[in-house]
Amino acid sequence: MKKTIALWAALTAATLLVTGCAAEQPPAAVAPAKTTAADPSAVDPSAVDPSAGDKAPDAPGAPRAAAAAAYRKWGLKPFAQPPAPPAVKPVVRKPGGPVPVISDIPTTEKIVFLTIDDGAEKDAEFVTMMKDLKVPFTMFLTDSAIRADYAYFAPLVAQGHGLANHTLTHPNLRTLSQEAQRKEICGQQTKLARRYGTTPRLFRPPYGNWNEATRAAAGSCGVDALVLWRESMQIKNMQYQRGDKKLHPGDIILAHFRGPSELKGRTMTEMTATMLRRIQEQGFTVARLEDYV
């Protein structure tokens, strides 16, 4: 029996030597693992750019944090990012066809479009507000309201907001001949192009009053759409055209360049902030009208 056990032990030892499964040896030295963004505490100090000082690089969330800070400044929360514009615009004027008349945009997305009319109030804080918030809107300007200070609207155009036509003198177009309407519309096209370097594609008739002569006149002036609205912003609340008193996808919202004398002491920025809150309360975000027309 002793001889058998000794023979078995000898064979086992030989096998272990051949296969390399001998007694466990101390592990070889392992090179330090490369650091990753997930382990910032392990960054090699010698790899840090000394010229950067104590300033950390912008993190992916930095733009969102900056946006949140900008909105807090105005007592608001950031809007959700609107969806990408459609590859094909849902509202298009066919060559030689009549100018479309729209109050909303055909879409199922929970987006609305802001439009601001006339231009009588020129609140410097509003320019700052729009620069901070980066909420797109389209301004329908009347020459008689803006001619005292054309320069006020230049920064808003430079920010990328839409420039649109609201006639020279804000008349009730239905009381005018087609030629008189054409002068009102084409005249403002020319003035806006000269002042701001871009010719408007969109037109809003004053008071929302128009007729077929208006469409023909606007078409002859290079207008692609007559833009009406579904809701209008008043001092504290929206006025709805539909009985359910709710926003719907694609609605166009009307507001005005107004100040404390028309807003019962409230400023244009206060009115705008209230309008934006009303939009958010219903789960909508704001898209750029010109991307859809």
Coordinates of C-alpha atoms in Angstrom, one line a residue:
M1 CA 0.0 0.0 0.0
K2 CA 2.8 2.4 0.9
K3 CA 4.5 1.7 -2.4
T4 CA 1.2 2.5 -4.3
I5 CA 0.8 5.8 -2.5
A6 CA 4.4 6.8 -3.2
L7 CA 4.0 6.0 -6.8
W8 CA 0.8 8.0 -7.1
A9 CA 2.5 11.1 -5.4
A10 CA 5.4 10.9 -7.8
L11 CA 3.2 10.8 -10.9
T12 CA 1.1 13.8 -9.6
A13 CA 4.2 15.9 -9.0
A14 CA 5.5 15.2 -12.5
T15 CA 2.1 16.2 -14.0
L16 CA 2.0 19.5 -12.2
L17 CA 5.5 20.4 -13.4
V18 CA 4.5 19.7 -17.0
T19 CA 1.3 21.7 -16.9
G20 CA 2.6 24.7 -15.0
C21 CA 0.0 24.2 -12.2
A22 CA 2.7 24.1 -9.5
A23 CA 2.3 25.9 -6.2
E24 CA 1.0 29.5 -6.6
Q25 CA 3.7 32.0 -7.1
P26 CA 3.5 35.7 -6.1
P27 CA 1.9 37.8 -8.9
A28 CA 4.1 39.7 -11.2
A29 CA 4.1 43.5 -10.9
V30 CA 1.1 44.9 -12.8
A31 CA 1.4 48.2 -14.7
P32 CA -1.0 50.9 -13.4
A33 CA -4.2 51.0 -15.2
K34 CA -4.9 53.9 -17.5
T35 CA -7.2 56.4 -15.9
T36 CA -10.6 57.2 -17.4
A37 CA -13.1 60.0 -17.2
A38 CA -15.0 57.8 -14.7
D39 CA -12.1 58.0 -12.3
P40 CA -11.1 61.7 -12.2
S41 CA -9.3 61.2 -8.9
A42 CA -6.7 59.1 -10.5
V43 CA -5.6 61.6 -13.0
D44 CA -1.8 62.0 -13.2
P45 CA -1.0 65.5 -11.9
S46 CA 1.9 65.8 -14.3
A47 CA -0.6 65.5 -17.2
V48 CA -2.6 68.6 -16.1
D49 CA -2.0 71.7 -18.2
P50 CA -0.6 74.2 -15.7
S51 CA -1.7 77.1 -17.8
A52 CA -5.3 76.1 -17.1
G53 CA -5.1 77.2 -13.5
D54 CA -8.0 76.0 -11.3
K55 CA -10.6 76.2 -14.1
A56 CA -12.1 72.8 -14.8
P57 CA -13.0 71.9 -18.5
D58 CA -16.6 72.3 -19.4
A59 CA -18.6 69.2 -18.5
P60 CA -21.3 67.9 -20.9
G61 CA -23.9 69.3 -18.5
A62 CA -22.4 72.7 -18.5
P63 CA -24.7 74.2 -21.2
R64 CA -27.7 72.9 -19.4
A65 CA -26.5 74.4 -16.2
A66 CA -25.9 77.7 -17.9
A67 CA -29.4 77.6 -19.4
A68 CA -31.0 76.8 -16.0
A69 CA -29.2 79.8 -14.5
A70 CA -30.3 82.1 -17.3
Y71 CA -33.9 81.0 -16.8
R72 CA -33.7 81.4 -13.0
K73 CA -32.7 85.0 -13.6
W74 CA -36.2 85.6 -15.1
G75 CA -38.1 83.3 -12.6
L76 CA -38.5 80.5 -15.2
K77 CA -37.5 76.9 -15.8
P78 CA -35.8 75.9 -19.1
F79 CA -38.0 74.7 -21.9
A80 CA -37.6 71.2 -23.3
Q81 CA -35.6 71.1 -26.6
P82 CA -38.0 71.3 -29.5
P83 CA -37.9 68.4 -32.0
A84 CA -35.8 68.8 -35.1
P85 CA -37.7 70.7 -37.9
P86 CA -39.4 68.5 -40.5
A87 CA -37.4 67.8 -43.7
V88 CA -40.3 69.1 -45.7
K89 CA -42.1 72.2 -44.4
P90 CA -45.8 71.5 -43.8
V91 CA -46.9 74.9 -45.1
V92 CA -45.6 75.8 -48.5
R93 CA -46.9 78.3 -51.1
K94 CA -47.2 76.5 -54.4
P95 CA -45.6 78.3 -57.4
G96 CA -48.2 80.6 -58.8
G97 CA -50.7 79.6 -56.2
P98 CA -52.5 81.7 -53.6
V99 CA -50.8 82.7 -50.4
P100 CA -51.7 80.2 -47.6
V101 CA -53.6 81.6 -44.6
I102 CA -52.7 79.9 -41.4
S103 CA -53.6 80.0 -37.7
D104 CA -51.6 77.0 -36.7
I105 CA -49.1 74.5 -38.1
P106 CA -50.1 70.9 -39.0
T107 CA -48.1 68.8 -36.5
T108 CA -48.6 66.3 -33.7
E109 CA -45.6 67.5 -31.7
K110 CA -46.3 69.5 -28.5
I111 CA -44.9 72.7 -29.8
V112 CA -46.3 76.2 -30.2
F113 CA -45.0 79.3 -32.0
L114 CA -44.6 82.8 -30.6
T115 CA -45.3 85.9 -32.6
I116 CA -45.1 89.5 -31.3
D117 CA -46.7 92.4 -33.2
D118 CA -46.3 96.1 -33.9
G119 CA -43.2 97.3 -32.1
A120 CA -44.5 100.3 -30.1
E121 CA -42.8 99.3 -26.8
K122 CA -39.0 99.2 -26.9
D123 CA -38.0 97.7 -23.6
A124 CA -34.2 97.1 -23.4
E125 CA -34.7 94.4 -20.8
F126 CA -36.7 92.4 -23.3
V127 CA -33.7 92.3 -25.7
T128 CA -31.6 90.9 -22.8
M129 CA -34.3 88.5 -21.8
M130 CA -34.5 87.0 -25.3
K131 CA -30.7 86.8 -25.5
D132 CA -30.6 84.9 -22.2
L133 CA -33.5 82.5 -22.8
K134 CA -33.0 81.8 -26.5
V135 CA -36.7 81.2 -27.0
P136 CA -37.5 81.7 -30.8
F137 CA -40.2 84.2 -31.8
T138 CA -41.2 86.1 -34.9
M139 CA -41.8 89.8 -34.8
F140 CA -44.4 91.3 -37.1
L141 CA -43.4 94.9 -37.3
T142 CA -45.3 98.0 -38.4
D143 CA -43.3 100.9 -39.7
S144 CA -45.3 103.6 -38.0
A145 CA -44.6 101.9 -34.6
I146 CA -40.8 101.3 -35.1
R147 CA -39.6 104.3 -37.2
A148 CA -38.7 106.3 -34.1
D149 CA -36.1 103.7 -33.2
Y150 CA -35.3 101.2 -35.9
A151 CA -32.0 100.3 -34.1
Y152 CA -33.9 98.7 -31.2
F153 CA -34.9 95.7 -33.2
A154 CA -31.5 95.1 -34.8
P155 CA -30.1 93.0 -31.9
L156 CA -33.3 90.8 -32.0
V157 CA -32.7 90.2 -35.7
A158 CA -29.1 89.4 -34.9
Q159 CA -30.1 86.9 -32.3
G160 CA -31.9 85.0 -35.0
H161 CA -35.5 85.9 -34.3
G162 CA -37.9 86.0 -37.3
L163 CA -38.5 89.3 -39.1
A164 CA -42.0 89.7 -40.6
N165 CA -44.3 92.3 -42.1
H166 CA -47.2 94.0 -40.4
T167 CA -47.8 96.9 -42.9
L168 CA -46.6 100.4 -43.0
T169 CA -49.4 102.1 -41.0
H170 CA -51.5 99.3 -39.5
P171 CA -54.8 100.0 -41.4
N172 CA -57.8 97.7 -41.6
L173 CA -56.9 96.2 -45.0
R174 CA -60.5 95.2 -45.8
T175 CA -61.4 98.9 -46.2
L176 CA -58.7 99.4 -48.8
S177 CA -58.4 98.6 -52.5
Q178 CA -56.0 95.9 -53.7
E179 CA -53.6 98.5 -54.9
A180 CA -53.7 100.4 -51.6
Q181 CA -53.1 97.1 -49.8
R182 CA -50.2 96.3 -52.0
K183 CA -48.6 99.6 -51.2
E184 CA -49.0 98.9 -47.5
I185 CA -47.4 95.5 -47.7
C186 CA -44.8 96.0 -50.4
G187 CA -43.8 99.3 -48.9
Q188 CA -43.0 97.6 -45.6
Q189 CA -41.2 94.7 -47.3
T190 CA -38.8 97.3 -48.8
K191 CA -38.3 99.2 -45.6
L192 CA -37.6 96.1 -43.5
A193 CA -35.2 94.7 -46.1
R194 CA -33.3 98.0 -46.3
R195 CA -33.1 98.4 -42.5
Y196 CA -32.3 94.9 -41.4
G197 CA -30.8 93.2 -44.5
T198 CA -33.5 90.5 -44.9
T199 CA -36.8 90.5 -46.8
P200 CA -39.7 89.1 -44.8
R201 CA -41.5 86.0 -46.1
L202 CA -44.4 86.1 -43.6
F203 CA -47.1 88.7 -43.3
R204 CA -49.8 89.4 -40.7
P205 CA -52.8 91.6 -41.5
P206 CA -53.6 94.2 -38.8
Y207 CA -56.4 93.1 -36.5
G208 CA -56.4 89.8 -38.4
N209 CA -58.6 91.4 -41.1
W210 CA -58.0 90.3 -44.7
N211 CA -59.8 89.4 -47.9
E212 CA -58.9 87.9 -51.2
A213 CA -57.4 91.3 -52.3
T214 CA -55.1 91.0 -49.4
R215 CA -53.8 87.6 -50.5
A216 CA -53.3 88.8 -54.0
A217 CA -51.5 91.9 -52.8
A218 CA -49.3 90.0 -50.4
G219 CA -48.4 87.4 -53.1
S220 CA -47.3 90.2 -55.5
C221 CA -45.0 91.4 -52.7
G222 CA -43.2 88.0 -52.3
V223 CA -45.1 86.9 -49.2
D224 CA -45.2 83.1 -48.6
A225 CA -48.0 83.0 -45.9
L226 CA -50.6 85.2 -44.1
V227 CA -50.1 84.4 -40.4
L228 CA -53.1 84.6 -38.0
W229 CA -53.2 83.0 -34.5
R230 CA -55.1 80.7 -32.2
E231 CA -54.3 82.3 -28.8
S232 CA -53.4 85.9 -27.8
M233 CA -51.5 86.8 -24.7
Q234 CA -53.2 89.4 -22.6
I235 CA -51.8 90.9 -19.4
K236 CA -51.9 87.8 -17.2
N237 CA -53.7 85.1 -19.1
M238 CA -54.2 83.9 -22.7
Q239 CA -57.3 84.4 -24.7
Y240 CA -58.3 81.2 -26.6
Q241 CA -60.3 80.8 -29.7
R242 CA -61.3 77.3 -29.0
G243 CA -63.9 76.4 -26.5
D244 CA -61.7 74.0 -24.5
K245 CA -59.3 76.9 -23.7
K246 CA -56.2 74.8 -24.2
L247 CA -53.2 74.9 -26.4
H248 CA -53.0 72.5 -29.2
P249 CA -50.0 71.1 -31.1
G250 CA -48.8 73.7 -33.7
D251 CA -50.8 76.7 -32.3
I252 CA -49.5 80.2 -33.2
I253 CA -49.6 82.6 -30.2
L254 CA -50.0 86.3 -30.6
A255 CA -48.5 88.9 -28.3
H256 CA -47.5 92.6 -28.7
F257 CA -44.6 94.9 -27.9
R258 CA -46.4 96.6 -25.0
G259 CA -45.3 98.4 -21.8
P260 CA -46.7 99.4 -18.4
S261 CA -49.1 101.9 -19.8
E262 CA -50.9 99.1 -21.7
L263 CA -50.2 96.3 -19.2
K264 CA -51.6 98.0 -16.1
G265 CA -48.1 98.6 -14.7
R266 CA -46.5 95.4 -15.8
T267 CA -43.4 95.4 -18.0
M268 CA -43.0 93.6 -21.3
T269 CA -40.6 91.1 -19.6
E270 CA -43.1 90.3 -16.9
M271 CA -45.8 89.7 -19.5
T272 CA -43.5 87.5 -21.6
A273 CA -42.5 85.5 -18.5
T274 CA -46.1 84.9 -17.7
M275 CA -46.8 83.8 -21.3
L276 CA -43.9 81.3 -21.2
R277 CA -45.2 79.9 -17.9
R278 CA -48.6 79.4 -19.3
I279 CA -47.1 77.4 -22.2
Q280 CA -45.0 75.2 -19.9
E281 CA -47.9 74.6 -17.6
Q282 CA -49.6 72.8 -20.5
G283 CA -46.6 70.7 -21.4
F284 CA -45.6 72.5 -24.5
T285 CA -42.3 73.9 -25.8
V286 CA -41.5 76.6 -28.4
A287 CA -40.3 76.1 -31.9
R288 CA -39.2 78.5 -34.7
L289 CA -42.1 79.4 -37.0
E290 CA -39.8 79.9 -40.1
D291 CA -38.7 76.3 -39.8
Y292 CA -42.2 75.2 -40.6
V293 CA -43.4 77.7 -43.2

